[in-house]
Amino acid sequence: MMKVDYQFDQMADRRIDHARKWDQKIIQSKYPGTPKDCIPMWIADMDFPAAPPINEAFMKIAQNGAYGYTYAYDEFYEAVIHWHKRRHNNQVEKDWITLSYGTVSTIHYLYQAFCQPNDCVIMNTPVYDPFRYAAEHNGLNVVANSLKIVAGQYEIDYELLEEQLRKKRPRVFLFCSPHNPSGRVWQLAEIEKVAQLCQQYGTIFVCDEVHSEIILSGNFVSALQLPKKYHENLIVLTSPNKGFNLGGLKTSYSIIPHEPLRRIFRHRLEMNSITSPNLFGVVGIITAYNECEDWLDAMTAYIRENYRYTQEFIEKNLPHWQLMAMTASYLPWIDISKTGKTAMEIVEPLAKIGGVIIEPGTNYASDGENFVRLNIGTPKPILVEALNRIKNFVDQNK
């Protein structure tokens, strides 16, 4: 098949979809006084138009003009199964797959399915904050397993993890692979050690793999690659939403090999009337997986170049900003402890004075106070302008 020359330097008009990332009402509510020409590099949402086959599939539905109730039909399951086999070498069976309404809401349902009020759940920190939010808003206690920084990247503190599992007996370990916010791809031996400890202490191992499609270096290893003995305690959550920028469709799915776990989880979905899926969401998944792999590869190459540029720019121009090596996703994680300022002491004035909005590490449950995060999933000219604004702001506020 002939490769298409995708134009990622062209940006979608984010006013049309009222993107939270760019919407002035949202920005001003968060950072009052921010200039209207600010460049948002915060919310994990890319600025590229979707892959052409996805747009064509949606237009076909729109032209038909019917938006009734649908269901998870055979083409959905076939697309998921073939994608996992082709892309990740996972052997997934149809019965293991359950379609749901986005990964974050699925985490709420999962906690409700397997936990009782005042139970504990455990997660590595820093971590995507909805992990914590979902636990606390369902009456659960969060056990933070703080990641260690070793040779400039995060490592799991297994000794601390085992102590916490033994003492707290959490019902669920919500594990982020690749890690969000750092973009760290965990290796199979690391994942297996976590799975082994979870099995030993009766903790359900839930692996969120939504950032697995944009791999900048090395290879992603799914938890589904674990030896079969760990599958009866495993739940994998994933979707094409990050890789293909379909988050607004609020559609995702779980893969649960063990039938008793799957039955409990599906019962909870039924209790919450999670039955008929989003029409466009199902079509988006099928089309992304069946027709858009070359677009994903081209987009990943573009992000890889954006990351290389960002890395070199920071090393040259922002010596007190330490970029943590990133092997997945489009969201560099930066240690700003050498600046002598907290994340918010940088983020708020940078938005209002410098005209660039970045994410403070305090938004990641805990252990992120000395970090900020950038979103480089944007056309390179915008990235270049944003980084130059950051440099100018830092130079003027030393």
Short mmCIF file of C-alpha atoms in Angstrom, two decimals:
data_model
loop_
_atom_site.label_atom_id
_atom_site.label_comp_id
_atom_site.label_asym_id
_atom_site.label_seq_id
_atom_site.Cartn_x
_atom_site.Cartn_y
_atom_site.Cartn_z
CA MET A 1 0.00 0.00 0.00
CA MET A 2 1.35 3.44 -0.95
CA LYS A 3 2.34 5.59 2.01
CA VAL A 4 0.48 8.89 2.36
CA ASP A 5 2.41 12.10 3.04
CA TYR A 6 0.47 13.29 6.10
CA GLN A 7 0.81 16.99 6.88
CA PHE A 8 1.22 17.18 10.65
CA ASP A 9 2.43 20.78 10.43
CA GLN A 10 -1.21 21.67 9.76
CA MET A 11 -3.33 22.19 12.84
CA ALA A 12 -7.02 21.43 13.27
CA ASP A 13 -9.20 24.42 14.13
CA ARG A 14 -9.72 23.74 17.83
CA ARG A 15 -12.43 26.40 18.12
CA ILE A 16 -14.87 24.26 16.16
CA ASP A 17 -14.74 21.35 18.62
CA HIS A 18 -14.57 23.68 21.67
CA ALA A 19 -11.43 21.86 22.80
CA ARG A 20 -10.92 22.38 26.54
CA LYS A 21 -7.21 22.65 25.89
CA TRP A 22 -7.65 25.81 23.76
CA ASP A 23 -10.99 27.22 24.93
CA GLN A 24 -10.59 30.74 26.32
CA LYS A 25 -13.41 30.32 28.82
CA ILE A 26 -11.69 27.27 30.31
CA ILE A 27 -8.26 28.89 30.22
CA GLN A 28 -9.41 32.12 31.86
CA SER A 29 -11.25 30.22 34.60
CA LYS A 30 -8.01 28.40 35.43
CA TYR A 31 -5.49 31.20 34.77
CA PRO A 32 -7.25 34.60 34.79
CA GLY A 33 -5.47 37.25 32.79
CA THR A 34 -3.74 34.84 30.44
CA PRO A 35 -3.24 36.51 27.01
CA LYS A 36 -5.60 35.40 24.27
CA ASP A 37 -2.69 34.34 22.05
CA CYS A 38 -1.40 31.93 24.69
CA ILE A 39 -0.15 28.51 23.61
CA PRO A 40 -1.70 25.69 25.67
CA MET A 41 0.65 22.77 26.31
CA TRP A 42 -1.31 21.22 29.16
CA ILE A 43 -4.28 18.86 28.57
CA ALA A 44 -3.25 15.56 26.93
CA ASP A 45 -4.95 16.23 23.62
CA MET A 46 -3.12 16.41 20.27
CA ASP A 47 -3.78 19.20 17.77
CA PHE A 48 -3.56 17.19 14.55
CA PRO A 49 -6.61 16.38 12.43
CA ALA A 50 -7.60 12.74 12.82
CA ALA A 51 -6.46 10.12 10.33
CA PRO A 52 -8.35 10.61 7.03
CA PRO A 53 -10.10 7.19 7.08
CA ILE A 54 -11.59 8.04 10.50
CA ASN A 55 -12.96 11.32 9.18
CA GLU A 56 -14.35 9.54 6.12
CA ALA A 57 -16.04 6.89 8.28
CA PHE A 58 -17.66 9.59 10.43
CA MET A 59 -18.83 11.55 7.38
CA LYS A 60 -20.43 8.40 6.02
CA ILE A 61 -22.47 8.06 9.20
CA ALA A 62 -23.35 11.76 9.18
CA GLN A 63 -24.46 11.63 5.56
CA ASN A 64 -26.68 8.69 6.39
CA GLY A 65 -28.27 10.82 9.10
CA ALA A 66 -29.27 8.08 11.57
CA TYR A 67 -27.81 8.09 15.10
CA GLY A 68 -29.72 5.36 16.89
CA TYR A 69 -28.64 2.84 19.51
CA THR A 70 -25.90 0.46 18.49
CA TYR A 71 -23.96 -2.39 20.13
CA ALA A 72 -20.53 -4.04 20.14
CA TYR A 73 -20.90 -5.92 16.87
CA ASP A 74 -18.52 -8.51 15.40
CA GLU A 75 -16.37 -6.03 13.45
CA PHE A 76 -15.46 -4.32 16.73
CA TYR A 77 -14.19 -7.53 18.33
CA GLU A 78 -12.36 -8.57 15.17
CA ALA A 79 -10.62 -5.19 14.93
CA VAL A 80 -9.47 -5.36 18.56
CA ILE A 81 -8.26 -8.96 18.30
CA HIS A 82 -6.35 -8.39 15.07
CA TRP A 83 -4.82 -5.13 16.32
CA HIS A 84 -3.49 -6.70 19.49
CA LYS A 85 -2.06 -9.63 17.60
CA ARG A 86 -0.48 -7.49 14.87
CA ARG A 87 0.70 -4.55 16.97
CA HIS A 88 1.51 -6.10 20.35
CA ASN A 89 1.67 -9.87 19.74
CA ASN A 90 -1.17 -10.39 22.23
CA GLN A 91 -3.47 -13.37 21.90
CA VAL A 92 -6.86 -11.92 22.86
CA GLU A 93 -10.10 -13.87 22.82
CA LYS A 94 -13.45 -12.29 21.99
CA ASP A 95 -15.00 -13.19 25.35
CA TRP A 96 -12.28 -11.24 27.17
CA ILE A 97 -13.26 -7.89 25.63
CA THR A 98 -15.82 -5.51 27.14
CA LEU A 99 -16.65 -2.16 25.55
CA SER A 100 -17.24 0.77 27.91
CA TYR A 101 -17.50 4.57 28.14
CA GLY A 102 -13.89 5.78 28.39
CA THR A 103 -11.05 4.66 30.61
CA VAL A 104 -11.58 7.14 33.44
CA SER A 105 -15.24 6.24 33.97
CA THR A 106 -14.30 2.57 33.64
CA ILE A 107 -11.90 3.00 36.57
CA HIS A 108 -14.82 4.27 38.68
CA TYR A 109 -16.91 1.23 37.75
CA LEU A 110 -13.98 -1.06 38.40
CA TYR A 111 -13.47 0.31 41.92
CA GLN A 112 -17.20 -0.06 42.54
CA ALA A 113 -17.13 -3.65 41.29
CA PHE A 114 -14.24 -4.91 43.39
CA CYS A 115 -14.01 -2.62 46.43
CA GLN A 116 -16.06 -1.80 49.50
CA PRO A 117 -16.04 1.62 51.24
CA ASN A 118 -12.80 2.21 53.17
CA ASP A 119 -10.92 -0.46 51.23
CA CYS A 120 -7.47 0.50 49.97
CA VAL A 121 -6.23 0.80 46.40
CA ILE A 122 -2.57 1.22 45.53
CA MET A 123 -0.85 3.10 42.71
CA ASN A 124 2.65 4.27 41.83
CA THR A 125 3.11 8.02 42.27
CA PRO A 126 3.30 10.44 40.62
CA VAL A 127 0.44 9.20 38.48
CA TYR A 128 -2.49 10.37 36.37
CA ASP A 129 -4.67 12.11 38.95
CA PRO A 130 -8.05 10.54 38.00
CA PHE A 131 -6.65 7.28 39.47
CA ARG A 132 -6.62 8.98 42.88
CA TYR A 133 -9.77 11.04 42.30
CA ALA A 134 -11.81 7.98 41.36
CA ALA A 135 -10.66 6.13 44.47
CA GLU A 136 -11.37 8.95 46.91
CA HIS A 137 -14.76 9.76 45.37
CA ASN A 138 -15.78 6.13 45.79
CA GLY A 139 -14.89 6.18 49.48
CA LEU A 140 -11.57 4.35 49.12
CA ASN A 141 -8.17 4.97 50.66
CA VAL A 142 -5.19 5.58 48.38
CA VAL A 143 -1.86 3.93 49.13
CA ALA A 144 0.87 5.84 47.27
CA ASN A 145 3.77 3.67 46.18
CA SER A 146 6.32 6.40 45.44
CA LEU A 147 8.53 5.72 42.45
CA LYS A 148 12.30 6.08 42.87
CA ILE A 149 14.45 8.10 40.47
CA VAL A 150 17.45 6.00 39.45
CA ALA A 151 19.85 7.21 36.75
CA GLY A 152 17.32 9.77 35.57
CA GLN A 153 14.27 7.53 35.25
CA TYR A 154 11.59 6.10 37.50
CA GLU A 155 12.00 2.66 39.07
CA ILE A 156 9.53 0.71 41.19
CA ASP A 157 10.43 0.34 44.85
CA TYR A 158 9.52 -3.35 45.20
CA GLU A 159 10.54 -3.54 48.84
CA LEU A 160 8.18 -0.70 49.73
CA LEU A 161 5.51 -2.19 47.47
CA GLU A 162 5.60 -5.56 49.22
CA GLU A 163 5.46 -3.90 52.63
CA GLN A 164 2.41 -1.85 51.58
CA LEU A 165 0.67 -4.88 50.06
CA ARG A 166 1.29 -6.92 53.19
CA LYS A 167 0.16 -4.24 55.65
CA LYS A 168 -2.64 -2.47 53.74
CA ARG A 169 -4.03 -5.41 51.72
CA PRO A 170 -5.32 -3.17 48.91
CA ARG A 171 -8.07 -4.63 46.75
CA VAL A 172 -6.67 -3.16 43.52
CA PHE A 173 -3.28 -2.10 42.19
CA LEU A 174 -3.93 0.42 39.39
CA PHE A 175 -0.73 0.27 37.35
CA CYS A 176 0.02 2.71 34.51
CA SER A 177 1.94 1.17 31.59
CA PRO A 178 3.48 3.09 29.89
CA HIS A 179 3.72 5.32 32.92
CA ASN A 180 1.79 8.58 32.87
CA PRO A 181 3.19 11.23 33.45
CA SER A 182 6.80 10.20 32.71
CA GLY A 183 6.37 8.20 29.49
CA ARG A 184 8.34 5.28 30.96
CA VAL A 185 7.84 1.93 29.19
CA TRP A 186 8.02 -0.85 31.77
CA GLN A 187 9.81 -4.07 30.86
CA LEU A 188 8.23 -7.52 31.17
CA ALA A 189 10.35 -8.48 34.18
CA GLU A 190 9.20 -5.33 36.01
CA ILE A 191 5.55 -5.97 35.19
CA GLU A 192 5.85 -9.62 36.20
CA LYS A 193 7.33 -8.69 39.58
CA VAL A 194 4.31 -6.46 40.25
CA ALA A 195 1.93 -9.19 39.05
CA GLN A 196 3.63 -11.76 41.28
CA LEU A 197 3.32 -9.54 44.36
CA CYS A 198 -0.31 -8.72 43.60
CA GLN A 199 -1.14 -12.40 43.25
CA GLN A 200 0.72 -13.24 46.46
CA TYR A 201 -1.21 -10.68 48.51
CA GLY A 202 -4.63 -11.03 46.89
CA THR A 203 -4.63 -7.69 45.07
CA ILE A 204 -6.24 -7.42 41.63
CA PHE A 205 -3.68 -6.23 39.08
CA VAL A 206 -5.26 -3.59 36.82
CA CYS A 207 -3.03 -2.33 34.03
CA ASP A 208 -3.92 0.90 32.20
CA GLU A 209 -2.26 0.69 28.77
CA VAL A 210 -3.88 3.67 27.03
CA HIS A 211 -0.51 5.30 26.22
CA SER A 212 0.84 2.18 24.54
CA GLU A 213 0.40 3.20 20.90
CA ILE A 214 2.94 6.06 20.66
CA ILE A 215 6.30 4.40 21.32
CA LEU A 216 9.30 6.63 20.69
CA SER A 217 12.04 4.09 21.36
CA GLY A 218 12.26 0.44 22.32
CA ASN A 219 9.22 -1.82 22.42
CA PHE A 220 6.04 -1.71 24.44
CA VAL A 221 5.31 -4.85 26.47
CA SER A 222 1.68 -5.49 27.38
CA ALA A 223 0.67 -7.10 30.66
CA LEU A 224 -1.11 -9.63 28.44
CA GLN A 225 2.38 -11.00 27.71
CA LEU A 226 2.60 -12.22 31.30
CA PRO A 227 2.67 -15.98 31.93
CA LYS A 228 -0.83 -17.46 31.94
CA LYS A 229 -0.71 -18.08 35.70
CA TYR A 230 -1.12 -14.32 36.24
CA HIS A 231 -4.08 -13.92 33.87
CA GLU A 232 -6.68 -14.95 36.44
CA ASN A 233 -5.78 -11.84 38.45
CA LEU A 234 -5.37 -9.41 35.53
CA ILE A 235 -7.47 -6.61 34.06
CA VAL A 236 -6.15 -4.54 31.14
CA LEU A 237 -7.73 -1.18 30.26
CA THR A 238 -6.98 0.36 26.88
CA SER A 239 -8.30 2.22 23.83
CA PRO A 240 -7.07 3.98 20.69
CA ASN A 241 -7.97 7.34 22.25
CA LYS A 242 -4.43 8.62 22.92
CA GLY A 243 -2.78 7.17 19.84
CA PHE A 244 -5.47 8.38 17.44
CA ASN A 245 -6.69 11.39 19.47
CA LEU A 246 -10.25 10.14 19.93
CA GLY A 247 -10.67 10.98 23.63
CA GLY A 248 -13.78 13.08 23.08
CA LEU A 249 -15.68 10.01 21.88
CA LYS A 250 -15.51 8.55 25.41
CA THR A 251 -15.16 4.97 24.22
CA SER A 252 -12.70 2.36 25.50
CA TYR A 253 -12.59 -1.32 26.39
CA SER A 254 -11.21 -3.74 28.95
CA ILE A 255 -9.54 -7.10 28.40
CA ILE A 256 -10.18 -9.55 31.25
CA PRO A 257 -9.00 -13.12 30.60
CA HIS A 258 -10.48 -14.65 33.79
CA GLU A 259 -14.23 -15.24 33.55
CA PRO A 260 -15.09 -14.76 37.28
CA LEU A 261 -13.44 -11.32 37.30
CA ARG A 262 -15.08 -10.44 34.00
CA ARG A 263 -18.52 -11.49 35.25
CA ILE A 264 -18.26 -9.26 38.35
CA PHE A 265 -17.07 -6.30 36.29
CA ARG A 266 -19.78 -6.66 33.65
CA HIS A 267 -22.43 -6.88 36.33
CA ARG A 268 -21.29 -3.51 37.66
CA LEU A 269 -21.48 -2.01 34.16
CA GLU A 270 -25.05 -3.32 33.82
CA MET A 271 -25.94 -1.79 37.20
CA ASN A 272 -24.79 1.57 35.79
CA SER A 273 -26.64 1.02 32.47
CA ILE A 274 -23.39 0.89 30.50
CA THR A 275 -24.91 -1.08 27.65
CA SER A 276 -25.41 0.74 24.34
CA PRO A 277 -22.10 2.34 23.24
CA ASN A 278 -21.36 5.59 21.45
CA LEU A 279 -22.08 5.11 17.74
CA PHE A 280 -19.07 7.13 16.57
CA GLY A 281 -16.86 5.62 19.25
CA VAL A 282 -17.31 2.07 17.96
CA VAL A 283 -16.74 3.18 14.36
CA GLY A 284 -13.68 5.14 15.46
CA ILE A 285 -12.09 2.11 17.11
CA ILE A 286 -12.78 -0.17 14.15
CA THR A 287 -11.48 2.32 11.59
CA ALA A 288 -8.39 3.28 13.60
CA TYR A 289 -7.35 -0.33 14.09
CA ASN A 290 -8.19 -1.56 10.58
CA GLU A 291 -7.17 1.36 8.37
CA CYS A 292 -4.95 3.84 10.19
CA GLU A 293 -1.79 2.07 11.32
CA ASP A 294 0.34 3.91 8.75
CA TRP A 295 -1.04 7.24 10.02
CA LEU A 296 -0.12 6.23 13.59
CA ASP A 297 3.42 5.34 12.52
CA ALA A 298 3.80 8.64 10.65
CA MET A 299 2.41 10.63 13.56
CA THR A 300 4.72 8.82 16.01
CA ALA A 301 7.70 9.72 13.81
CA TYR A 302 6.57 13.35 13.90
CA ILE A 303 6.26 13.27 17.71
CA ARG A 304 9.69 11.64 17.89
CA GLU A 305 11.16 14.61 16.02
CA ASN A 306 9.25 17.06 18.26
CA TYR A 307 10.67 15.27 21.29
CA ARG A 308 14.24 15.38 19.90
CA TYR A 309 13.86 19.11 19.27
CA THR A 310 12.42 19.70 22.76
CA GLN A 311 15.19 17.69 24.40
CA GLU A 312 17.94 19.61 22.61
CA PHE A 313 16.25 22.97 23.22
CA ILE A 314 15.94 22.38 26.95
CA GLU A 315 19.51 21.14 27.29
CA LYS A 316 20.80 24.23 25.47
CA ASN A 317 18.52 26.95 26.81
CA LEU A 318 17.01 25.84 30.13
CA PRO A 319 19.88 24.39 32.19
CA HIS A 320 17.81 24.23 35.39
CA TRP A 321 15.11 22.16 33.70
CA GLN A 322 15.93 18.44 33.67
CA LEU A 323 13.90 16.47 31.11
CA MET A 324 13.30 12.86 32.19
CA ALA A 325 14.07 10.43 29.36
CA MET A 326 10.76 9.52 27.69
CA THR A 327 10.13 6.41 25.60
CA ALA A 328 6.37 6.69 25.05
CA SER A 329 3.63 9.27 24.43
CA TYR A 330 3.92 13.00 23.70
CA LEU A 331 4.11 14.46 27.20
CA PRO A 332 7.66 15.20 28.46
CA TRP A 333 8.05 15.22 32.25
CA ILE A 334 10.52 17.82 33.51
CA ASP A 335 12.24 18.18 36.89
CA ILE A 336 12.39 21.87 37.83
CA SER A 337 13.78 21.41 41.36
CA LYS A 338 17.07 23.14 40.43
CA THR A 339 15.17 26.35 39.71
CA GLY A 340 14.42 26.69 43.42
CA LYS A 341 10.75 27.18 42.58
CA THR A 342 7.71 24.98 42.94
CA ALA A 343 5.70 23.84 39.96
CA MET A 344 2.93 26.40 40.56
CA GLU A 345 5.46 29.21 41.04
CA ILE A 346 6.50 28.53 37.45
CA VAL A 347 3.19 27.51 35.86
CA GLU A 348 1.00 30.45 36.91
CA PRO A 349 3.31 33.34 35.89
CA LEU A 350 4.38 31.47 32.73
CA ALA A 351 0.70 31.36 31.70
CA LYS A 352 -0.11 34.97 32.55
CA ILE A 353 3.16 36.64 31.55
CA GLY A 354 4.89 34.20 29.25
CA GLY A 355 1.78 33.13 27.32
CA VAL A 356 2.36 29.37 27.60
CA ILE A 357 0.25 27.00 29.68
CA ILE A 358 1.98 23.89 31.00
CA GLU A 359 0.86 21.29 33.52
CA PRO A 360 2.05 21.43 37.15
CA GLY A 361 3.28 18.16 38.64
CA THR A 362 0.96 18.74 41.59
CA ASN A 363 -1.83 17.47 39.31
CA TYR A 364 -0.44 13.92 39.54
CA ALA A 365 -1.67 12.57 42.89
CA SER A 366 1.59 13.04 44.85
CA ASP A 367 5.37 13.20 44.41
CA GLY A 368 5.10 15.62 41.50
CA GLU A 369 5.70 18.92 43.32
CA ASN A 370 9.05 19.53 41.60
CA PHE A 371 7.89 18.69 38.07
CA VAL A 372 6.05 20.20 35.14
CA ARG A 373 4.71 18.50 32.01
CA LEU A 374 4.63 19.71 28.41
CA ASN A 375 2.36 18.61 25.58
CA ILE A 376 4.35 18.35 22.34
CA GLY A 377 1.52 16.75 20.34
CA THR A 378 1.20 19.85 18.22
CA PRO A 379 2.58 21.17 14.89
CA LYS A 380 6.29 21.89 15.17
CA PRO A 381 5.99 25.63 14.40
CA ILE A 382 3.72 25.99 17.43
CA LEU A 383 6.14 23.92 19.55
CA VAL A 384 9.06 26.11 18.48
CA GLU A 385 7.17 29.30 19.35
CA ALA A 386 6.10 27.89 22.74
CA LEU A 387 9.62 26.84 23.70
CA ASN A 388 11.01 30.24 22.69
CA ARG A 389 8.38 31.92 24.86
CA ILE A 390 9.36 29.69 27.78
CA LYS A 391 13.03 30.57 27.29
CA ASN A 392 12.27 34.30 27.16
CA PHE A 393 10.15 34.07 30.29
CA VAL A 394 12.84 32.15 32.19
CA ASP A 395 15.58 34.55 31.05
CA GLN A 396 13.55 37.54 32.23
CA ASN A 397 12.67 35.99 35.60
CA LYS A 398 15.97 34.56 36.85
#
